[in-house]
Amino acid sequence: MAKKTSVLATGGAGFIGSHVVVELVDAGYDVVIIDNFENAATDVLQRIARITGTEVPTYAADVRDRELVRHVLGRHGIDVVIHLAGKKAVGESVAEPLMYYDANIGGGIALLEAMGAEGVGKLVFSSSATVYGPGDAPMDESHPVGPSNPYGRTKLMLEEVINDAVLAGKISVALSLRYFNPVGAHRSGLIGENPRAVPNNLFPFVAQTAAGWHDRVRVFGDDYGTPDGTGVRDYIHVVDLARGHVAGVAHLLSGRMQRGHERLNLGTGRGHSVKEVLAEFSRQCGFEVPHEIVARRPGDVAACVANPQRAEHLLGWRAERSFEEMCADHWAFQRAVLRQEAEPAA
Ligand code: UD1
């Protein structure tokens, strides 16, 4: 029997990674995870197994461990790497920039070296729309870059490192996927985002407030130049995002792209305001999520929305899940977490 295509997902136990792994297994790929479990719970592996019926081989290790990464690439005959491992808290990156450059840039370099040494030439990189400078209209990939914090700069710098590695022939092809705002959760309620610290992002904070963990959501400003005055973002369902990765892997394997590096937006092309998020979440919960308007958050922009046409054109992929589904699935996962925490410890 011909060997199935093997994909390594670094950071495969995290919020986005776990959804990517599920979609890859469902699409018929052999998948291997490397994750240092710094920001992921080990029980996510059983949850992935429950959803897919497959135990995904997993290495609890850091991508900066070159020897281990080389061993995994060789042993599993990896064809494509999806690099999701990295640190992602904006505030922490401002306080601890060296830690961020070490983990995110150092991790990327170690991975590229290991790929070069093992002759693995195809890479999908988890980048972010945070690489863009401000702009009110939907942004395409030619929108000027200008990240405003060290986290964002690590994403942009690693894109550049990857670009140079491709130019020098260290790897052959790469896609940098610039995610807009991933939200929602898998329909099963088994995997989703369950931050350990108090979240800074809107969706997890709204979900936790609806769950009674915080007394109210603070709406950071209602005097922006947006239709209702609150910030507008391009929220994308994490399952759509995960399927974008599967489409990216298929594109790299298709041979249509022999050499080169493409940067692609993954978003819906539609923006929703903070007030719209609160209203839809309240509708899904059946009660009003408490909130108050406070001052703007420093560093926030009025609107950030993707022009996702390039990804659609190149990958034949487009986000399909509605804003209502994003809120419903996010809330369903939060309720599953609540139920689980209410269970007496075994
Ligand atoms: C943030 C990060 C960005 C990261 C993205 C991931 C910052 C400055 N940027 O972007 O680097 O890629 O998350 O999803 O942190 N809001 C409130 N109350 C809250 C939280 C948020 O009103 O308690 C508002 C914000 O002002 C914004 C919107 O909700 O208008 C979305 O905020 P958030 O979820 O933090 O995402 P971003 O700011 O887009």
Short mmCIF file of C-alpha atoms and ligand atoms in Angstrom, two decimals:
data_model
loop_
_atom_site.label_atom_id
_atom_site.label_comp_id
_atom_site.label_asym_id
_atom_site.label_seq_id
_atom_site.Cartn_x
_atom_site.Cartn_y
_atom_site.Cartn_z
CA MET A 1 0.00 0.00 0.00
CA ALA A 2 1.32 3.45 -0.87
CA LYS A 3 2.41 5.51 2.11
CA LYS A 4 -0.07 8.20 3.05
CA THR A 5 1.12 11.81 2.98
CA SER A 6 2.51 12.75 6.39
CA VAL A 7 2.10 16.16 7.93
CA LEU A 8 3.89 17.44 11.04
CA ALA A 9 1.96 20.03 13.05
CA THR A 10 4.16 21.95 15.49
CA GLY A 11 1.94 23.42 18.19
CA GLY A 12 -0.68 20.85 17.19
CA ALA A 13 -2.15 20.62 20.70
CA GLY A 14 -3.04 24.32 20.92
CA PHE A 15 -6.33 26.05 20.12
CA ILE A 16 -5.78 26.44 16.38
CA GLY A 17 -3.41 23.47 16.11
CA SER A 18 -5.91 20.97 17.54
CA HIS A 19 -8.54 22.05 15.01
CA VAL A 20 -5.98 21.83 12.20
CA VAL A 21 -5.02 18.31 13.29
CA VAL A 22 -8.67 17.19 13.32
CA GLU A 23 -9.28 18.51 9.81
CA LEU A 24 -6.05 16.97 8.49
CA VAL A 25 -6.94 13.54 9.90
CA ASP A 26 -10.45 13.87 8.47
CA ALA A 27 -8.92 14.74 5.08
CA GLY A 28 -6.95 11.46 5.17
CA TYR A 29 -3.45 12.63 6.13
CA ASP A 30 -1.12 10.90 8.60
CA VAL A 31 -0.45 13.53 11.23
CA VAL A 32 2.27 13.91 13.86
CA ILE A 33 2.31 16.57 16.61
CA ILE A 34 5.22 18.28 18.31
CA ASP A 35 4.07 20.53 21.17
CA ASN A 36 5.82 21.68 24.33
CA PHE A 37 2.44 21.85 26.14
CA GLU A 38 3.29 25.23 27.60
CA ASN A 39 -0.11 26.58 26.53
CA ALA A 40 -2.03 23.37 25.88
CA ALA A 41 -3.53 20.65 28.07
CA THR A 42 -2.40 17.06 27.51
CA ASP A 43 -6.01 15.82 27.52
CA VAL A 44 -6.53 17.53 24.16
CA LEU A 45 -4.90 14.42 22.62
CA GLN A 46 -7.67 12.16 23.93
CA ARG A 47 -10.21 14.68 22.70
CA ILE A 48 -8.70 14.68 19.21
CA ALA A 49 -8.79 10.88 19.33
CA ARG A 50 -12.47 10.92 20.34
CA ILE A 51 -13.36 13.20 17.43
CA THR A 52 -11.27 11.49 14.76
CA GLY A 53 -11.02 7.89 16.01
CA THR A 54 -7.25 8.20 15.54
CA GLU A 55 -4.42 8.42 18.05
CA VAL A 56 -2.09 11.04 16.66
CA PRO A 57 1.59 10.36 17.47
CA THR A 58 2.75 13.21 19.68
CA TYR A 59 6.12 14.40 20.94
CA ALA A 60 6.17 16.64 24.01
CA ALA A 61 9.11 18.79 22.94
CA ASP A 62 10.13 22.27 21.92
CA VAL A 63 10.80 23.02 18.24
CA ARG A 64 14.10 24.56 19.28
CA ASP A 65 15.24 20.98 20.00
CA ARG A 66 16.77 20.49 16.53
CA GLU A 67 17.82 16.88 17.06
CA LEU A 68 14.35 15.84 18.13
CA VAL A 69 12.72 17.67 15.21
CA ARG A 70 15.13 16.01 12.76
CA HIS A 71 14.37 12.63 14.30
CA VAL A 72 10.61 13.18 13.93
CA LEU A 73 10.89 14.39 10.32
CA GLY A 74 12.95 11.34 9.37
CA ARG A 75 11.17 8.69 11.38
CA HIS A 76 7.69 9.66 10.15
CA GLY A 77 8.70 10.46 6.59
CA ILE A 78 7.17 13.92 6.88
CA ASP A 79 6.16 15.52 3.58
CA VAL A 80 4.77 18.85 4.79
CA VAL A 81 5.26 20.84 8.01
CA ILE A 82 2.65 23.18 9.46
CA HIS A 83 4.36 25.48 11.93
CA LEU A 84 1.91 26.72 14.55
CA ALA A 85 4.11 26.54 17.66
CA GLY A 86 4.81 29.92 19.18
CA LYS A 87 3.96 32.44 21.81
CA LYS A 88 1.03 34.74 21.13
CA ALA A 89 0.22 37.09 24.01
CA VAL A 90 0.69 40.67 22.87
CA GLY A 91 1.13 42.19 26.36
CA GLU A 92 3.61 39.54 27.43
CA SER A 93 5.61 40.15 24.24
CA VAL A 94 5.98 43.83 25.21
CA ALA A 95 7.21 42.90 28.70
CA GLU A 96 9.39 39.96 27.59
CA PRO A 97 10.50 40.65 24.01
CA LEU A 98 13.64 38.52 24.17
CA MET A 99 11.62 35.51 25.25
CA TYR A 100 9.34 36.10 22.24
CA TYR A 101 12.18 36.50 19.74
CA ASP A 102 13.86 33.40 21.15
CA ALA A 103 10.73 31.24 21.06
CA ASN A 104 9.18 32.49 17.81
CA ILE A 105 12.19 33.39 15.67
CA GLY A 106 14.57 30.89 17.28
CA GLY A 107 11.92 28.17 16.98
CA GLY A 108 11.33 28.96 13.31
CA ILE A 109 15.03 28.94 12.48
CA ALA A 110 15.58 25.63 14.26
CA LEU A 111 12.67 24.12 12.37
CA LEU A 112 13.91 25.41 8.99
CA GLU A 113 17.39 24.02 9.70
CA ALA A 114 15.96 20.63 10.59
CA MET A 115 13.78 20.64 7.46
CA GLY A 116 16.77 21.56 5.30
CA ALA A 117 18.90 18.83 6.86
CA GLU A 118 16.21 16.18 6.34
CA GLY A 119 15.22 17.34 2.85
CA VAL A 120 11.66 18.29 3.84
CA GLY A 121 10.81 21.17 1.52
CA LYS A 122 7.20 22.19 2.13
CA LEU A 123 6.08 24.55 4.89
CA VAL A 124 2.84 26.21 5.99
CA PHE A 125 3.44 28.96 8.55
CA SER A 126 0.90 30.29 11.00
CA SER A 127 1.28 34.05 10.59
CA SER A 128 -1.15 36.79 11.58
CA ALA A 129 -2.98 39.83 10.27
CA THR A 130 -1.20 41.62 13.08
CA VAL A 131 1.71 42.06 10.61
CA TYR A 132 -0.31 44.77 8.82
CA GLY A 133 -0.19 48.46 9.57
CA PRO A 134 -3.51 50.26 10.19
CA GLY A 135 -6.10 50.60 7.44
CA ASP A 136 -9.86 50.94 7.39
CA ALA A 137 -10.73 49.22 4.11
CA PRO A 138 -10.42 45.43 3.65
CA MET A 139 -6.72 44.64 3.37
CA ASP A 140 -5.16 42.52 0.68
CA GLU A 141 -1.67 41.08 0.95
CA SER A 142 -0.07 44.19 -0.55
CA HIS A 143 -1.34 46.35 2.34
CA PRO A 144 1.71 47.95 4.02
CA VAL A 145 3.08 45.97 6.94
CA GLY A 146 3.73 47.63 10.29
CA PRO A 147 3.20 45.48 13.37
CA SER A 148 2.83 47.48 16.55
CA ASN A 149 4.29 45.09 19.12
CA PRO A 150 7.05 42.46 19.48
CA TYR A 151 4.63 39.56 18.98
CA GLY A 152 3.56 40.98 15.62
CA ARG A 153 7.17 41.65 14.69
CA THR A 154 8.10 38.02 15.36
CA LYS A 155 5.42 36.96 12.86
CA LEU A 156 6.64 39.39 10.20
CA MET A 157 10.32 38.59 10.81
CA LEU A 158 9.74 34.87 10.54
CA GLU A 159 7.91 35.44 7.25
CA GLU A 160 11.08 37.19 6.04
CA VAL A 161 13.33 34.40 7.35
CA ILE A 162 11.18 31.86 5.51
CA ASN A 163 11.34 33.95 2.37
CA ASP A 164 15.13 34.01 2.48
CA ALA A 165 15.29 30.28 3.25
CA VAL A 166 13.19 29.61 0.14
CA LEU A 167 15.33 31.95 -2.00
CA ALA A 168 18.45 30.13 -0.84
CA GLY A 169 16.89 26.72 -1.55
CA LYS A 170 16.95 25.55 2.09
CA ILE A 171 13.29 24.64 1.62
CA SER A 172 11.40 24.78 -1.66
CA VAL A 173 7.90 26.16 -1.00
CA ALA A 174 6.10 27.98 1.79
CA LEU A 175 2.75 29.56 2.55
CA SER A 176 2.48 32.15 5.31
CA LEU A 177 -1.16 32.25 6.36
CA ARG A 178 -2.14 35.58 7.86
CA TYR A 179 -5.02 34.81 10.20
CA PHE A 180 -7.51 37.49 11.11
CA ASN A 181 -9.43 36.84 14.39
CA PRO A 182 -9.99 33.10 14.95
CA VAL A 183 -12.99 32.28 17.18
CA GLY A 184 -15.55 29.53 17.72
CA ALA A 185 -14.81 25.89 18.43
CA HIS A 186 -15.33 22.40 17.07
CA ARG A 187 -19.00 21.39 16.96
CA SER A 188 -18.38 18.47 19.31
CA GLY A 189 -17.58 20.89 22.17
CA LEU A 190 -14.50 18.76 22.85
CA ILE A 191 -11.85 21.22 21.69
CA GLY A 192 -11.77 25.01 21.77
CA GLU A 193 -10.04 27.92 23.40
CA ASN A 194 -9.84 27.69 27.17
CA PRO A 195 -7.30 30.28 28.28
CA ARG A 196 -5.77 29.74 31.70
CA ALA A 197 -5.05 33.41 32.36
CA VAL A 198 -7.71 36.13 32.13
CA PRO A 199 -8.10 36.57 28.36
CA ASN A 200 -7.39 39.85 26.59
CA ASN A 201 -9.27 38.87 23.43
CA LEU A 202 -12.92 39.71 23.05
CA PHE A 203 -14.52 36.32 22.34
CA PRO A 204 -13.03 34.34 25.24
CA PHE A 205 -13.73 37.25 27.58
CA VAL A 206 -17.36 37.50 26.47
CA ALA A 207 -17.77 33.71 26.82
CA GLN A 208 -16.29 33.71 30.32
CA THR A 209 -18.47 36.65 31.33
CA ALA A 210 -21.56 34.82 30.08
CA ALA A 211 -20.36 31.89 32.18
CA GLY A 212 -20.24 34.16 35.24
CA TRP A 213 -16.46 34.25 35.62
CA HIS A 214 -16.28 38.05 35.20
CA ASP A 215 -18.92 40.57 36.20
CA ARG A 216 -18.97 42.42 32.88
CA VAL A 217 -17.27 42.94 29.54
CA ARG A 218 -15.53 46.25 29.13
CA VAL A 219 -16.17 47.62 25.64
CA PHE A 220 -13.01 49.50 24.71
CA GLY A 221 -14.43 52.67 23.17
CA ASP A 222 -17.62 53.51 21.29
CA ASP A 223 -16.30 56.59 19.52
CA TYR A 224 -14.47 54.99 16.60
CA GLY A 225 -15.43 55.94 13.07
CA THR A 226 -17.33 52.66 12.60
CA PRO A 227 -21.12 52.28 12.08
CA ASP A 228 -21.88 51.81 15.81
CA GLY A 229 -18.68 53.39 17.14
CA THR A 230 -17.13 50.14 18.47
CA GLY A 231 -14.14 48.27 17.01
CA VAL A 232 -14.71 46.10 13.94
CA ARG A 233 -12.81 42.86 13.28
CA ASP A 234 -12.89 40.03 10.75
CA TYR A 235 -13.78 37.05 12.96
CA ILE A 236 -13.23 33.68 11.34
CA HIS A 237 -14.51 30.32 12.59
CA VAL A 238 -11.54 28.20 13.71
CA VAL A 239 -12.83 25.21 11.70
CA ASP A 240 -12.82 27.31 8.52
CA LEU A 241 -9.32 28.45 9.43
CA ALA A 242 -8.25 24.82 9.94
CA ARG A 243 -9.68 23.88 6.56
CA GLY A 244 -7.67 26.73 5.05
CA HIS A 245 -4.55 24.89 6.27
CA VAL A 246 -5.73 21.65 4.70
CA ALA A 247 -6.26 23.53 1.43
CA GLY A 248 -2.76 25.00 1.83
CA VAL A 249 -1.22 21.55 2.29
CA ALA A 250 -3.08 20.26 -0.77
CA HIS A 251 -1.84 23.24 -2.76
CA LEU A 252 1.79 22.58 -1.82
CA LEU A 253 1.42 18.89 -2.69
CA SER A 254 -0.28 19.61 -6.02
CA GLY A 255 2.99 20.75 -7.59
CA ARG A 256 1.33 23.92 -8.89
CA MET A 257 3.83 25.83 -6.83
CA GLN A 258 7.30 24.42 -7.45
CA ARG A 259 9.30 27.05 -5.62
CA GLY A 260 8.43 30.22 -3.77
CA HIS A 261 6.68 31.76 -0.80
CA GLU A 262 3.11 33.07 -0.81
CA ARG A 263 1.55 35.19 1.92
CA LEU A 264 -2.20 34.72 2.14
CA ASN A 265 -4.97 36.27 4.20
CA LEU A 266 -7.34 33.87 5.94
CA GLY A 267 -10.43 35.82 6.87
CA THR A 268 -14.06 36.13 5.82
CA GLY A 269 -13.92 39.61 4.29
CA ARG A 270 -16.72 40.70 6.64
CA GLY A 271 -16.35 42.80 9.76
CA HIS A 272 -18.37 42.70 12.98
CA SER A 273 -18.34 45.23 15.80
CA VAL A 274 -17.95 44.62 19.54
CA LYS A 275 -21.62 45.53 19.98
CA GLU A 276 -22.61 42.97 17.35
CA VAL A 277 -20.56 40.29 19.13
CA LEU A 278 -22.29 41.10 22.44
CA ALA A 279 -25.74 41.12 20.83
CA GLU A 280 -25.28 37.78 19.04
CA PHE A 281 -23.68 36.14 22.07
CA SER A 282 -26.56 37.37 24.24
CA ARG A 283 -29.02 35.91 21.73
CA GLN A 284 -27.21 32.54 21.84
CA CYS A 285 -27.10 32.48 25.66
CA GLY A 286 -30.66 33.66 26.09
CA PHE A 287 -29.66 36.48 28.44
CA GLU A 288 -27.92 39.80 28.10
CA VAL A 289 -24.16 39.52 28.61
CA PRO A 290 -23.36 42.39 31.02
CA HIS A 291 -21.11 45.08 29.63
CA GLU A 292 -20.11 48.71 29.99
CA ILE A 293 -18.44 51.20 27.68
CA VAL A 294 -14.98 52.26 28.84
CA ALA A 295 -12.06 54.16 27.27
CA ARG A 296 -10.31 52.91 24.15
CA ARG A 297 -7.56 50.31 24.64
CA PRO A 298 -4.17 51.78 23.69
CA GLY A 299 -2.88 50.41 20.39
CA ASP A 300 -6.30 49.32 19.08
CA VAL A 301 -7.40 50.21 15.56
CA ALA A 302 -10.96 51.04 14.49
CA ALA A 303 -11.29 48.23 11.96
CA CYS A 304 -9.28 45.29 10.63
CA VAL A 305 -10.90 43.27 7.85
CA ALA A 306 -9.40 40.92 5.26
CA ASN A 307 -9.67 40.88 1.55
CA PRO A 308 -9.49 37.06 1.28
CA GLN A 309 -9.65 36.80 -2.53
CA ARG A 310 -6.10 35.68 -3.05
CA ALA A 311 -6.50 32.62 -0.82
CA GLU A 312 -9.75 31.82 -2.58
CA HIS A 313 -8.11 32.12 -5.98
CA LEU A 314 -4.98 30.15 -5.10
CA LEU A 315 -6.30 27.52 -2.70
CA GLY A 316 -9.92 27.28 -3.81
CA TRP A 317 -10.79 27.84 -0.16
CA ARG A 318 -13.25 30.20 1.40
CA ALA A 319 -14.65 30.62 4.93
CA GLU A 320 -18.16 29.14 5.07
CA ARG A 321 -19.32 29.39 8.66
CA SER A 322 -21.52 32.31 9.67
CA PHE A 323 -21.00 34.82 12.44
CA GLU A 324 -23.97 33.20 14.26
CA GLU A 325 -22.20 29.81 14.15
CA MET A 326 -19.01 31.36 15.51
CA CYS A 327 -20.88 32.71 18.55
CA ALA A 328 -22.99 29.55 19.01
CA ASP A 329 -20.02 27.19 18.84
CA HIS A 330 -17.88 29.38 21.10
CA TRP A 331 -20.65 29.46 23.69
CA ALA A 332 -21.28 25.70 23.37
CA PHE A 333 -17.62 25.05 24.12
CA GLN A 334 -17.65 27.41 27.10
CA ARG A 335 -20.67 25.54 28.48
CA ALA A 336 -18.85 22.23 28.01
CA VAL A 337 -15.92 23.63 30.03
CA LEU A 338 -18.36 24.73 32.75
CA ARG A 339 -19.95 21.27 32.90
CA GLN A 340 -16.56 19.63 33.08
CA GLU A 341 -15.40 21.91 35.90
CA ALA A 342 -18.60 21.16 37.81
CA GLU A 343 -17.88 17.41 37.71
CA PRO A 344 -16.30 16.02 40.88
CA ALA A 345 -12.65 15.07 40.31
CA ALA A 346 -12.29 11.39 39.47
C1 UD1 B 1 -5.60 40.93 19.15
C2 UD1 B 1 -4.12 41.21 19.10
C3 UD1 B 1 -3.56 40.65 17.80
C4 UD1 B 1 -3.89 39.18 17.67
C5 UD1 B 1 -5.39 38.97 17.77
C6 UD1 B 1 -5.72 37.49 17.80
C7 UD1 B 1 -3.81 43.27 20.40
C8 UD1 B 1 -3.45 44.72 20.35
N1 UD1 B 1 -3.87 42.63 19.21
O1 UD1 B 1 -6.19 41.65 18.11
O2 UD1 B 1 -2.16 40.84 17.77
O3 UD1 B 1 -3.42 38.69 16.43
O4 UD1 B 1 -5.87 39.56 18.98
O5 UD1 B 1 -7.08 37.26 17.77
O6 UD1 B 1 -4.02 42.69 21.46
N2 UD1 B 1 -12.37 44.40 22.94
C9 UD1 B 1 -13.21 44.95 23.91
N3 UD1 B 1 -13.17 44.42 25.17
C10 UD1 B 1 -12.34 43.38 25.50
C11 UD1 B 1 -11.49 42.83 24.50
C12 UD1 B 1 -11.53 43.38 23.23
O7 UD1 B 1 -13.97 45.88 23.64
O8 UD1 B 1 -12.35 42.96 26.67
C13 UD1 B 1 -12.45 44.93 21.56
C14 UD1 B 1 -11.15 45.49 21.02
O9 UD1 B 1 -11.03 46.86 21.31
C15 UD1 B 1 -11.31 45.21 19.51
C16 UD1 B 1 -12.14 43.93 19.47
O10 UD1 B 1 -12.78 43.84 20.72
O11 UD1 B 1 -12.08 46.24 18.91
C17 UD1 B 1 -11.31 42.68 19.25
O12 UD1 B 1 -10.26 42.63 20.21
P1 UD1 B 1 -9.32 41.34 20.38
O13 UD1 B 1 -10.15 40.12 20.45
O14 UD1 B 1 -8.37 41.61 21.50
O15 UD1 B 1 -8.55 41.24 18.98
P2 UD1 B 1 -7.62 42.31 18.23
O16 UD1 B 1 -7.52 43.57 18.97
O17 UD1 B 1 -8.10 42.38 16.82
#
